[in-house]
PDB file of N, CA, C and O in Angstrom:
ATOM      1  N   UNK A   1      62.299 -97.383  13.926  1.00  0.00           N
ATOM      2  CA  UNK A   1      62.402 -97.631  15.130  1.00  0.00           C
ATOM      3  C   UNK A   1      62.380 -99.617  15.428  1.00  0.00           C
ATOM      4  O   UNK A   1      61.858 -99.967  14.519  1.00  0.00           O
ATOM      5  N   UNK A   2      62.949-100.192  16.034  1.00  0.00           N
ATOM      6  CA  UNK A   2      63.121-101.161  15.839  1.00  0.00           C
ATOM      7  C   UNK A   2      62.239-101.538  17.451  1.00  0.00           C
ATOM      8  O   UNK A   2      62.894-100.837  18.743  1.00  0.00           O
ATOM      9  N   UNK A   3      61.724-102.693  17.487  1.00  0.00           N
ATOM     10  CA  UNK A   3      61.351-102.954  18.891  1.00  0.00           C
ATOM     11  C   UNK A   3      60.798-104.422  19.315  1.00  0.00           C
ATOM     12  O   UNK A   3      60.724-105.013  18.246  1.00  0.00           O
ATOM     13  N   UNK A   4      60.223-104.970  20.364  1.00  0.00           N
ATOM     14  CA  UNK A   4      60.068-106.062  21.241  1.00  0.00           C
ATOM     15  C   UNK A   4      58.538-105.577  21.977  1.00  0.00           C
ATOM     16  O   UNK A   4      58.997-104.858  22.590  1.00  0.00           O
ATOM     17  N   UNK A   5      57.795-106.582  21.645  1.00  0.00           N
ATOM     18  CA  UNK A   5      56.633-106.325  22.375  1.00  0.00           C
ATOM     19  C   UNK A   5      56.399-107.518  23.086  1.00  0.00           C
ATOM     20  O   UNK A   5      56.275-108.376  22.595  1.00  0.00           O
ATOM     21  N   UNK A   6      56.143-107.712  24.430  1.00  0.00           N
ATOM     22  CA  UNK A   6      55.863-108.634  25.164  1.00  0.00           C
ATOM     23  C   UNK A   6      54.286-108.517  26.046  1.00  0.00           C
ATOM     24  O   UNK A   6      54.221-107.369  26.291  1.00  0.00           O
ATOM     25  N   UNK A   7      53.509-109.331  25.812  1.00  0.00           N
ATOM     26  CA  UNK A   7      52.134-109.480  26.449  1.00  0.00           C
ATOM     27  C   UNK A   7      51.983-110.849  27.349  1.00  0.00           C
ATOM     28  O   UNK A   7      52.812-112.058  27.552  1.00  0.00           O
ATOM     29  N   UNK A   8      51.771-110.325  28.673  1.00  0.00           N
ATOM     30  CA  UNK A   8      51.293-110.946  29.730  1.00  0.00           C
ATOM     31  C   UNK A   8      50.220-111.709  29.636  1.00  0.00           C
ATOM     32  O   UNK A   8      49.429-111.565  28.728  1.00  0.00           O
ATOM     33  N   UNK A   9      50.063-112.852  30.517  1.00  0.00           N
ATOM     34  CA  UNK A   9      48.924-113.623  30.566  1.00  0.00           C
ATOM     35  C   UNK A   9      47.508-113.089  31.008  1.00  0.00           C
ATOM     36  O   UNK A   9      46.503-113.275  30.592  1.00  0.00           O
ATOM     37  N   UNK A  10      47.619-111.759  31.284  1.00  0.00           N
ATOM     38  CA  UNK A  10      46.403-110.846  31.408  1.00  0.00           C
ATOM     39  C   UNK A  10      46.116-109.732  30.192  1.00  0.00           C
ATOM     40  O   UNK A  10      45.298-109.012  30.416  1.00  0.00           O
ATOM     41  N   UNK A  11      47.407-109.876  29.158  1.00  0.00           N
ATOM     42  CA  UNK A  11      46.893-109.123  28.300  1.00  0.00           C
ATOM     43  C   UNK A  11      47.501-107.428  27.982  1.00  0.00           C
ATOM     44  O   UNK A  11      47.336-107.070  27.398  1.00  0.00           O
ATOM     45  N   UNK A  12      48.235-107.476  29.307  1.00  0.00           N
ATOM     46  CA  UNK A  12      49.154-106.140  29.560  1.00  0.00           C
ATOM     47  C   UNK A  12      50.680-106.363  28.698  1.00  0.00           C
ATOM     48  O   UNK A  12      51.180-107.117  28.250  1.00  0.00           O
ATOM     49  N   UNK A  13      50.777-105.523  28.044  1.00  0.00           N
ATOM     50  CA  UNK A  13      52.166-105.283  27.046  1.00  0.00           C
ATOM     51  C   UNK A  13      53.096-104.326  27.575  1.00  0.00           C
ATOM     52  O   UNK A  13      52.979-103.416  28.499  1.00  0.00           O
ATOM     53  N   UNK A  14      54.050-104.787  27.150  1.00  0.00           N
ATOM     54  CA  UNK A  14      55.685-104.253  27.675  1.00  0.00           C
ATOM     55  C   UNK A  14      56.576-103.915  26.408  1.00  0.00           C
ATOM     56  O   UNK A  14      56.358-105.370  25.761  1.00  0.00           O
ATOM     57  N   UNK A  15      56.776-102.816  26.016  1.00  0.00           N
ATOM     58  CA  UNK A  15      57.612-102.736  24.880  1.00  0.00           C
ATOM     59  C   UNK A  15      58.780-101.955  24.814  1.00  0.00           C
ATOM     60  O   UNK A  15      59.037-101.395  25.857  1.00  0.00           O
ATOM     61  N   UNK A  16      59.970-102.834  24.502  1.00  0.00           N
ATOM     62  CA  UNK A  16      61.095-102.577  24.322  1.00  0.00           C
ATOM     63  C   UNK A  16      61.721-102.251  22.798  1.00  0.00           C
ATOM     64  O   UNK A  16      61.557-102.659  22.227  1.00  0.00           O
ATOM     65  N   UNK A  17      62.080-100.515  22.974  1.00  0.00           N
ATOM     66  CA  UNK A  17      62.312-100.001  21.539  1.00  0.00           C
ATOM     67  C   UNK A  17      63.593 -99.512  21.595  1.00  0.00           C
ATOM     68  O   UNK A  17      64.026 -98.828  22.495  1.00  0.00           O
ATOM     69  N   UNK A  18      64.204 -99.226  20.196  1.00  0.00           N
ATOM     70  CA  UNK A  18      65.135 -98.322  19.871  1.00  0.00           C
ATOM     71  C   UNK A  18      64.898 -97.310  19.179  1.00  0.00           C
ATOM     72  O   UNK A  18      64.498 -97.565  17.906  1.00  0.00           O
ATOM     73  N   UNK A  19      64.742 -96.170  19.570  1.00  0.00           N
ATOM     74  CA  UNK A  19      64.187 -95.187  18.294  1.00  0.00           C
ATOM     75  C   UNK A  19      65.058 -94.804  17.535  1.00  0.00           C
ATOM     76  O   UNK A  19      66.037 -94.885  17.212  1.00  0.00           O
ATOM     77  N   UNK A  20      64.435 -94.445  16.355  1.00  0.00           N
ATOM     78  CA  UNK A  20      65.098 -93.809  15.137  1.00  0.00           C
ATOM     79  C   UNK A  20      65.852 -92.173  15.726  1.00  0.00           C
ATOM     80  O   UNK A  20      66.919 -92.192  14.328  1.00  0.00           O
ATOM     81  N   UNK A  21      65.966 -91.618  16.586  1.00  0.00           N
ATOM     82  CA  UNK A  21      66.660 -90.363  16.988  1.00  0.00           C
ATOM     83  C   UNK A  21      67.710 -91.274  17.601  1.00  0.00           C
ATOM     84  O   UNK A  21      67.580 -92.105  18.806  1.00  0.00           O
ATOM     85  N   UNK A  22      69.011 -90.492  17.881  1.00  0.00           N
ATOM     86  CA  UNK A  22      70.107 -90.527  18.708  1.00  0.00           C
ATOM     87  C   UNK A  22      69.848 -90.254  19.982  1.00  0.00           C
ATOM     88  O   UNK A  22      69.393 -89.050  20.451  1.00  0.00           O
ATOM     89  N   UNK A  23      70.026 -90.722  21.104  1.00  0.00           N
ATOM     90  CA  UNK A  23      69.883 -90.488  22.417  1.00  0.00           C
ATOM     91  C   UNK A  23      71.227 -90.600  23.175  1.00  0.00           C
ATOM     92  O   UNK A  23      71.956 -91.591  23.090  1.00  0.00           O
ATOM     93  N   UNK A  24      71.241 -90.045  24.259  1.00  0.00           N
ATOM     94  CA  UNK A  24      72.486 -89.804  25.040  1.00  0.00           C
ATOM     95  C   UNK A  24      72.651 -91.080  26.453  1.00  0.00           C
ATOM     96  O   UNK A  24      73.477 -91.000  26.776  1.00  0.00           O
ATOM     97  N   UNK A  25      71.740 -91.609  26.229  1.00  0.00           N
ATOM     98  CA  UNK A  25      71.305 -92.124  27.710  1.00  0.00           C
ATOM     99  C   UNK A  25      70.094 -93.392  27.306  1.00  0.00           C
ATOM    100  O   UNK A  25      69.245 -92.568  27.102  1.00  0.00           O
ATOM    101  N   UNK A  26      69.792 -94.218  27.687  1.00  0.00           N
ATOM    102  CA  UNK A  26      68.710 -94.989  28.404  1.00  0.00           C
ATOM    103  C   UNK A  26      67.674 -94.172  28.610  1.00  0.00           C
ATOM    104  O   UNK A  26      67.577 -93.314  29.564  1.00  0.00           O
ATOM    105  N   UNK A  27      66.264 -94.216  27.823  1.00  0.00           N
ATOM    106  CA  UNK A  27      65.088 -93.574  28.437  1.00  0.00           C
ATOM    107  C   UNK A  27      63.825 -94.473  28.658  1.00  0.00           C
ATOM    108  O   UNK A  27      63.185 -94.621  27.857  1.00  0.00           O
ATOM    109  N   UNK A  28      63.831 -94.744  29.848  1.00  0.00           N
ATOM    110  CA  UNK A  28      62.274 -95.439  30.198  1.00  0.00           C
ATOM    111  C   UNK A  28      61.267 -94.330  29.958  1.00  0.00           C
ATOM    112  O   UNK A  28      61.497 -93.308  30.341  1.00  0.00           O
ATOM    113  N   UNK A  29      60.391 -95.316  29.416  1.00  0.00           N
ATOM    114  CA  UNK A  29      59.064 -94.478  29.099  1.00  0.00           C
ATOM    115  C   UNK A  29      57.918 -95.116  28.994  1.00  0.00           C
ATOM    116  O   UNK A  29      57.774 -96.270  28.650  1.00  0.00           O
ATOM    117  N   UNK A  30      56.696 -94.285  29.539  1.00  0.00           N
ATOM    118  CA  UNK A  30      55.454 -95.030  29.655  1.00  0.00           C
ATOM    119  C   UNK A  30      54.580 -94.496  28.275  1.00  0.00           C
ATOM    120  O   UNK A  30      55.028 -93.621  28.150  1.00  0.00           O
ATOM    121  N   UNK A  31      54.320 -95.398  27.635  1.00  0.00           N
ATOM    122  CA  UNK A  31      53.603 -95.073  26.247  1.00  0.00           C
ATOM    123  C   UNK A  31      51.899 -95.002  27.316  1.00  0.00           C
ATOM    124  O   UNK A  31      51.254 -95.375  27.758  1.00  0.00           O
ATOM    125  N   UNK A  32      51.125 -93.658  26.821  1.00  0.00           N
ATOM    126  CA  UNK A  32      49.843 -93.354  27.269  1.00  0.00           C
ATOM    127  C   UNK A  32      48.728 -93.133  25.572  1.00  0.00           C
ATOM    128  O   UNK A  32      49.063 -92.139  25.253  1.00  0.00           O
ATOM    129  N   UNK A  33      48.021 -94.109  25.634  1.00  0.00           N
ATOM    130  CA  UNK A  33      47.340 -94.200  24.695  1.00  0.00           C
ATOM    131  C   UNK A  33      46.110 -93.043  25.157  1.00  0.00           C
ATOM    132  O   UNK A  33      45.742 -93.167  26.291  1.00  0.00           O
ATOM    133  N   UNK A  34      45.594 -92.478  23.958  1.00  0.00           N
ATOM    134  CA  UNK A  34      44.505 -91.220  24.906  1.00  0.00           C
ATOM    135  C   UNK A  34      43.594 -91.491  23.565  1.00  0.00           C
ATOM    136  O   UNK A  34      43.905 -91.527  22.227  1.00  0.00           O
ATOM    137  N   UNK A  35      42.244 -90.517  23.817  1.00  0.00           N
ATOM    138  CA  UNK A  35      41.446 -90.384  22.764  1.00  0.00           C
ATOM    139  C   UNK A  35      41.209 -89.256  22.036  1.00  0.00           C
ATOM    140  O   UNK A  35      40.858 -89.040  21.083  1.00  0.00           O
ATOM    141  N   UNK A  36      41.971 -88.244  23.078  1.00  0.00           N
ATOM    142  CA  UNK A  36      42.012 -86.711  22.492  1.00  0.00           C
ATOM    143  C   UNK A  36      43.285 -86.516  22.524  1.00  0.00           C
ATOM    144  O   UNK A  36      43.751 -86.062  23.715  1.00  0.00           O
ATOM    145  N   UNK A  37      44.117 -86.687  21.580  1.00  0.00           N
ATOM    146  CA  UNK A  37      45.489 -86.148  21.470  1.00  0.00           C
ATOM    147  C   UNK A  37      45.944 -84.669  21.918  1.00  0.00           C
ATOM    148  O   UNK A  37      46.762 -84.579  22.894  1.00  0.00           O
ATOM    149  N   UNK A  38      44.945 -83.851  21.315  1.00  0.00           N
ATOM    150  CA  UNK A  38      45.562 -82.104  21.564  1.00  0.00           C
ATOM    151  C   UNK A  38      45.205 -82.043  22.931  1.00  0.00           C
ATOM    152  O   UNK A  38      45.927 -81.139  23.822  1.00  0.00           O
ATOM    153  N   UNK A  39      43.923 -82.260  23.874  1.00  0.00           N
ATOM    154  CA  UNK A  39      43.878 -82.340  24.757  1.00  0.00           C
ATOM    155  C   UNK A  39      44.946 -82.862  25.750  1.00  0.00           C
ATOM    156  O   UNK A  39      45.525 -81.948  26.821  1.00  0.00           O
ATOM    157  N   UNK A  40      45.520 -83.805  25.695  1.00  0.00           N
ATOM    158  CA  UNK A  40      46.194 -84.829  26.560  1.00  0.00           C
ATOM    159  C   UNK A  40      47.205 -83.719  26.571  1.00  0.00           C
ATOM    160  O   UNK A  40      48.538 -83.918  27.347  1.00  0.00           O
ATOM    161  N   UNK A  41      47.712 -83.396  25.484  1.00  0.00           N
ATOM    162  CA  UNK A  41      49.371 -82.655  24.776  1.00  0.00           C
ATOM    163  C   UNK A  41      49.282 -81.564  25.940  1.00  0.00           C
ATOM    164  O   UNK A  41      49.991 -81.151  26.291  1.00  0.00           O
ATOM    165  N   UNK A  42      48.189 -80.349  25.733  1.00  0.00           N
ATOM    166  CA  UNK A  42      47.734 -79.664  26.295  1.00  0.00           C
ATOM    167  C   UNK A  42      48.065 -79.853  27.997  1.00  0.00           C
ATOM    168  O   UNK A  42      48.753 -79.028  28.595  1.00  0.00           O
ATOM    169  N   UNK A  43      47.084 -80.934  28.597  1.00  0.00           N
ATOM    170  CA  UNK A  43      47.547 -80.932  29.630  1.00  0.00           C
ATOM    171  C   UNK A  43      48.803 -81.511  30.470  1.00  0.00           C
ATOM    172  O   UNK A  43      49.279 -80.572  31.208  1.00  0.00           O
ATOM    173  N   UNK A  44      49.823 -82.287  29.554  1.00  0.00           N
ATOM    174  CA  UNK A  44      50.760 -82.420  30.127  1.00  0.00           C
ATOM    175  C   UNK A  44      51.930 -80.704  29.718  1.00  0.00           C
ATOM    176  O   UNK A  44      52.612 -81.075  30.970  1.00  0.00           O
ATOM    177  N   UNK A  45      51.667 -80.456  28.705  1.00  0.00           N
ATOM    178  CA  UNK A  45      52.354 -78.963  28.511  1.00  0.00           C
ATOM    179  C   UNK A  45      52.061 -77.980  29.993  1.00  0.00           C
ATOM    180  O   UNK A  45      52.929 -77.552  30.381  1.00  0.00           O
ATOM    181  N   UNK A  46      50.911 -77.920  30.505  1.00  0.00           N
ATOM    182  CA  UNK A  46      50.796 -77.403  31.663  1.00  0.00           C
ATOM    183  C   UNK A  46      50.734 -77.820  32.910  1.00  0.00           C
ATOM    184  O   UNK A  46      50.903 -77.123  33.856  1.00  0.00           O
ATOM    185  N   UNK A  47      51.636 -79.066  32.819  1.00  0.00           N
ATOM    186  CA  UNK A  47      51.986 -79.578  33.928  1.00  0.00           C
ATOM    187  C   UNK A  47      53.648 -79.926  33.475  1.00  0.00           C
ATOM    188  O   UNK A  47      54.232 -80.207  34.670  1.00  0.00           O
ATOM    189  N   UNK A  48      54.189 -79.184  32.695  1.00  0.00           N
ATOM    190  CA  UNK A  48      55.784 -78.536  32.798  1.00  0.00           C
ATOM    191  C   UNK A  48      56.310 -79.513  32.010  1.00  0.00           C
ATOM    192  O   UNK A  48      57.533 -79.658  31.525  1.00  0.00           O
ATOM    193  N   UNK A  49      55.707 -80.451  31.521  1.00  0.00           N
ATOM    194  CA  UNK A  49      56.140 -81.648  29.937  1.00  0.00           C
ATOM    195  C   UNK A  49      56.621 -80.754  28.952  1.00  0.00           C
ATOM    196  O   UNK A  49      55.733 -79.385  28.631  1.00  0.00           O
ATOM    197  N   UNK A  50      57.682 -80.878  28.352  1.00  0.00           N
ATOM    198  CA  UNK A  50      58.044 -80.060  26.936  1.00  0.00           C
ATOM    199  C   UNK A  50      58.362 -81.488  25.590  1.00  0.00           C
ATOM    200  O   UNK A  50      58.307 -82.644  26.319  1.00  0.00           O
ATOM    201  N   UNK A  51      57.992 -81.188  24.533  1.00  0.00           N
ATOM    202  CA  UNK A  51      58.043 -82.334  23.831  1.00  0.00           C
ATOM    203  C   UNK A  51      59.370 -82.188  23.287  1.00  0.00           C
ATOM    204  O   UNK A  51      59.984 -81.262  22.931  1.00  0.00           O
ATOM    205  N   UNK A  52      59.860 -83.386  23.356  1.00  0.00           N
ATOM    206  CA  UNK A  52      61.273 -83.836  22.837  1.00  0.00           C
ATOM    207  C   UNK A  52      61.533 -83.337  21.623  1.00  0.00           C
ATOM    208  O   UNK A  52      62.780 -82.834  21.689  1.00  0.00           O
ATOM    209  N   UNK A  53      60.531 -83.314  20.929  1.00  0.00           N
ATOM    210  CA  UNK A  53      60.975 -82.930  19.144  1.00  0.00           C
ATOM    211  C   UNK A  53      60.594 -81.666  19.190  1.00  0.00           C
ATOM    212  O   UNK A  53      60.687 -81.128  17.698  1.00  0.00           O
ATOM    213  N   UNK A  54      60.972 -80.618  19.922  1.00  0.00           N
ATOM    214  CA  UNK A  54      60.193 -79.660  19.855  1.00  0.00           C
ATOM    215  C   UNK A  54      58.917 -79.282  19.653  1.00  0.00           C
ATOM    216  O   UNK A  54      57.991 -79.619  20.328  1.00  0.00           O
ATOM    217  N   UNK A  55      58.334 -78.749  18.322  1.00  0.00           N
ATOM    218  CA  UNK A  55      56.813 -78.524  18.303  1.00  0.00           C
ATOM    219  C   UNK A  55      56.164 -79.663  17.299  1.00  0.00           C
ATOM    220  O   UNK A  55      55.219 -79.798  16.911  1.00  0.00           O
ATOM    221  N   UNK A  56      57.256 -80.601  17.132  1.00  0.00           N
ATOM    222  CA  UNK A  56      56.996 -81.728  15.776  1.00  0.00           C
ATOM    223  C   UNK A  56      56.072 -83.033  16.508  1.00  0.00           C
ATOM    224  O   UNK A  56      56.135 -83.450  17.617  1.00  0.00           O
ATOM    225  N   UNK A  57      54.958 -83.271  15.470  1.00  0.00           N
ATOM    226  CA  UNK A  57      54.094 -84.236  16.124  1.00  0.00           C
ATOM    227  C   UNK A  57      54.168 -85.211  14.870  1.00  0.00           C
ATOM    228  O   UNK A  57      54.114 -84.812  13.994  1.00  0.00           O
ATOM    229  N   UNK A  58      54.629 -86.476  15.383  1.00  0.00           N
ATOM    230  CA  UNK A  58      54.467 -87.488  14.500  1.00  0.00           C
ATOM    231  C   UNK A  58      53.229 -88.048  14.160  1.00  0.00           C
ATOM    232  O   UNK A  58      52.550 -88.515  14.886  1.00  0.00           O
ATOM    233  N   UNK A  59      52.691 -87.762  12.786  1.00  0.00           N
ATOM    234  CA  UNK A  59      51.309 -88.351  12.132  1.00  0.00           C
ATOM    235  C   UNK A  59      51.342 -89.081  11.160  1.00  0.00           C
ATOM    236  O   UNK A  59      52.027 -89.147  10.200  1.00  0.00           O
ATOM    237  N   UNK A  60      50.829 -90.563  11.011  1.00  0.00           N
ATOM    238  CA  UNK A  60      50.524 -91.309   9.755  1.00  0.00           C
ATOM    239  C   UNK A  60      49.288 -91.152   9.764  1.00  0.00           C
ATOM    240  O   UNK A  60      48.206 -91.035  10.507  1.00  0.00           O
ATOM    241  N   UNK A  61      48.975 -92.441   8.646  1.00  0.00           N
ATOM    242  CA  UNK A  61      47.319 -92.372   8.570  1.00  0.00           C
ATOM    243  C   UNK A  61      46.455 -93.326   9.774  1.00  0.00           C
ATOM    244  O   UNK A  61      46.074 -93.111  10.188  1.00  0.00           O
ATOM    245  N   UNK A  62      47.459 -94.205  10.688  1.00  0.00           N
ATOM    246  CA  UNK A  62      47.096 -94.673  11.664  1.00  0.00           C
ATOM    247  C   UNK A  62      47.247 -94.293  13.355  1.00  0.00           C
ATOM    248  O   UNK A  62      46.705 -94.532  14.284  1.00  0.00           O
ATOM    249  N   UNK A  63      48.348 -93.110  13.570  1.00  0.00           N
ATOM    250  CA  UNK A  63      48.456 -92.700  14.723  1.00  0.00           C
ATOM    251  C   UNK A  63      48.671 -91.191  14.886  1.00  0.00           C
ATOM    252  O   UNK A  63      49.696 -90.575  13.570  1.00  0.00           O
ATOM    253  N   UNK A  64      48.968 -90.804  15.935  1.00  0.00           N
ATOM    254  CA  UNK A  64      49.330 -89.453  16.270  1.00  0.00           C
ATOM    255  C   UNK A  64      49.932 -89.589  17.359  1.00  0.00           C
ATOM    256  O   UNK A  64      49.793 -90.193  18.415  1.00  0.00           O
ATOM    257  N   UNK A  65      51.408 -89.127  17.428  1.00  0.00           N
ATOM    258  CA  UNK A  65      52.547 -89.295  18.634  1.00  0.00           C
ATOM    259  C   UNK A  65      53.556 -88.428  18.872  1.00  0.00           C
ATOM    260  O   UNK A  65      53.503 -87.588  18.006  1.00  0.00           O
ATOM    261  N   UNK A  66      54.110 -88.222  20.091  1.00  0.00           N
ATOM    262  CA  UNK A  66      54.940 -87.782  20.449  1.00  0.00           C
ATOM    263  C   UNK A  66      55.871 -88.276  21.722  1.00  0.00           C
ATOM    264  O   UNK A  66      55.042 -88.527  22.664  1.00  0.00           O
ATOM    265  N   UNK A  67      56.949 -87.494  21.896  1.00  0.00           N
ATOM    266  CA  UNK A  67      57.132 -88.085  23.087  1.00  0.00           C
ATOM    267  C   UNK A  67      57.560 -86.823  24.343  1.00  0.00           C
ATOM    268  O   UNK A  67      58.114 -85.487  23.609  1.00  0.00           O
ATOM    269  N   UNK A  68      56.601 -87.010  25.322  1.00  0.00           N
ATOM    270  CA  UNK A  68      56.777 -85.750  26.187  1.00  0.00           C
ATOM    271  C   UNK A  68      57.733 -86.063  27.106  1.00  0.00           C
ATOM    272  O   UNK A  68      57.718 -87.043  27.832  1.00  0.00           O
ATOM    273  N   UNK A  69      58.827 -84.850  27.915  1.00  0.00           N
ATOM    274  CA  UNK A  69      59.698 -85.282  28.879  1.00  0.00           C
ATOM    275  C   UNK A  69      59.229 -83.994  30.031  1.00  0.00           C
ATOM    276  O   UNK A  69      59.369 -82.792  29.700  1.00  0.00           O
ATOM    277  N   UNK A  70      59.274 -84.623  31.367  1.00  0.00           N
ATOM    278  CA  UNK A  70      58.914 -84.028  32.128  1.00  0.00           C
ATOM    279  C   UNK A  70      60.055 -83.244  32.838  1.00  0.00           C
ATOM    280  O   UNK A  70      61.607 -83.536  32.683  1.00  0.00           O
ATOM    281  N   UNK A  71      59.813 -82.054  33.800  1.00  0.00           N
ATOM    282  CA  UNK A  71      61.257 -81.510  34.140  1.00  0.00           C
ATOM    283  C   UNK A  71      62.492 -82.349  34.842  1.00  0.00           C
ATOM    284  O   UNK A  71      63.157 -82.532  34.901  1.00  0.00           O
ATOM    285  N   UNK A  72      61.753 -83.572  35.607  1.00  0.00           N
ATOM    286  CA  UNK A  72      62.503 -84.308  35.955  1.00  0.00           C
ATOM    287  C   UNK A  72      63.278 -85.300  35.113  1.00  0.00           C
ATOM    288  O   UNK A  72      64.287 -86.320  35.875  1.00  0.00           O
ATOM    289  N   UNK A  73      62.888 -85.439  33.772  1.00  0.00           N
ATOM    290  CA  UNK A  73      63.705 -86.607  32.876  1.00  0.00           C
ATOM    291  C   UNK A  73      62.357 -87.329  32.883  1.00  0.00           C
ATOM    292  O   UNK A  73      62.806 -88.547  31.832  1.00  0.00           O
ATOM    293  N   UNK A  74      61.364 -87.485  33.509  1.00  0.00           N
ATOM    294  CA  UNK A  74      60.274 -88.819  33.359  1.00  0.00           C
ATOM    295  C   UNK A  74      60.130 -88.538  31.797  1.00  0.00           C
ATOM    296  O   UNK A  74      59.546 -87.283  31.620  1.00  0.00           O
ATOM    297  N   UNK A  75      59.019 -89.582  30.900  1.00  0.00           N
ATOM    298  CA  UNK A  75      58.818 -89.250  29.905  1.00  0.00           C
ATOM    299  C   UNK A  75      57.906 -89.993  29.181  1.00  0.00           C
ATOM    300  O   UNK A  75      57.660 -91.299  30.107  1.00  0.00           O
ATOM    301  N   UNK A  76      57.129 -89.583  28.746  1.00  0.00           N
ATOM    302  CA  UNK A  76      55.257 -90.417  28.104  1.00  0.00           C
ATOM    303  C   UNK A  76      55.737 -90.479  26.512  1.00  0.00           C
ATOM    304  O   UNK A  76      55.584 -88.859  26.558  1.00  0.00           O
ATOM    305  N   UNK A  77      55.427 -91.634  26.087  1.00  0.00           N
ATOM    306  CA  UNK A  77      55.232 -91.349  24.331  1.00  0.00           C
ATOM    307  C   UNK A  77      53.696 -91.614  24.480  1.00  0.00           C
ATOM    308  O   UNK A  77      52.994 -92.070  24.777  1.00  0.00           O
ATOM    309  N   UNK A  78      53.267 -90.037  23.883  1.00  0.00           N
ATOM    310  CA  UNK A  78      51.729 -90.117  24.031  1.00  0.00           C
ATOM    311  C   UNK A  78      51.070 -90.510  22.627  1.00  0.00           C
ATOM    312  O   UNK A  78      51.822 -89.911  21.515  1.00  0.00           O
ATOM    313  N   UNK A  79      50.327 -91.210  22.603  1.00  0.00           N
ATOM    314  CA  UNK A  79      49.688 -91.725  21.064  1.00  0.00           C
ATOM    315  C   UNK A  79      48.395 -91.773  21.244  1.00  0.00           C
ATOM    316  O   UNK A  79      47.575 -91.990  22.311  1.00  0.00           O
ATOM    317  N   UNK A  80      47.538 -91.198  20.263  1.00  0.00           N
ATOM    318  CA  UNK A  80      46.353 -91.276  19.657  1.00  0.00           C
ATOM    319  C   UNK A  80      46.221 -91.986  18.257  1.00  0.00           C
ATOM    320  O   UNK A  80      46.712 -92.214  17.815  1.00  0.00           O
ATOM    321  N   UNK A  81      45.566 -93.529  18.722  1.00  0.00           N
ATOM    322  CA  UNK A  81      45.311 -94.371  17.228  1.00  0.00           C
ATOM    323  C   UNK A  81      44.063 -94.030  16.653  1.00  0.00           C
ATOM    324  O   UNK A  81      43.433 -93.793  17.638  1.00  0.00           O
ATOM    325  N   UNK A  82      44.460 -93.718  15.294  1.00  0.00           N
ATOM    326  CA  UNK A  82      43.237 -93.467  14.528  1.00  0.00           C
ATOM    327  C   UNK A  82      42.546 -94.910  14.190  1.00  0.00           C
ATOM    328  O   UNK A  82      43.056 -95.419  13.505  1.00  0.00           O
ATOM    329  N   UNK A  83      41.594 -94.703  14.349  1.00  0.00           N
ATOM    330  CA  UNK A  83      40.523 -96.156  13.850  1.00  0.00           C
ATOM    331  C   UNK A  83      39.427 -95.395  12.878  1.00  0.00           C
ATOM    332  O   UNK A  83      38.785 -94.498  13.089  1.00  0.00           O
ATOM    333  N   UNK A  84      39.491 -96.327  11.951  1.00  0.00           N
ATOM    334  CA  UNK A  84      38.513 -95.962  10.998  1.00  0.00           C
ATOM    335  C   UNK A  84      37.349 -96.854  10.729  1.00  0.00           C
ATOM    336  O   UNK A  84      37.319 -97.838  11.280  1.00  0.00           O
TER     337      UNK A  84
END
């Protein structure tokens, strides 16, 4: 994934990225950092969101994430940062 991270004077970030998966259109997405990935994932599923990758969750040694899509097309990049 390629990306640019911008930070304002108040410490808030805006990321612009190009994912590694092919998309047929631009997808504005909000990143949602959570403490409990599984709980947030289930909450979004119960609200009608679906996992863009099917059942796949991206797990690395520092994070756990996936892209969740609402029935309206709104998307949330759900992520849990693993702190050691």
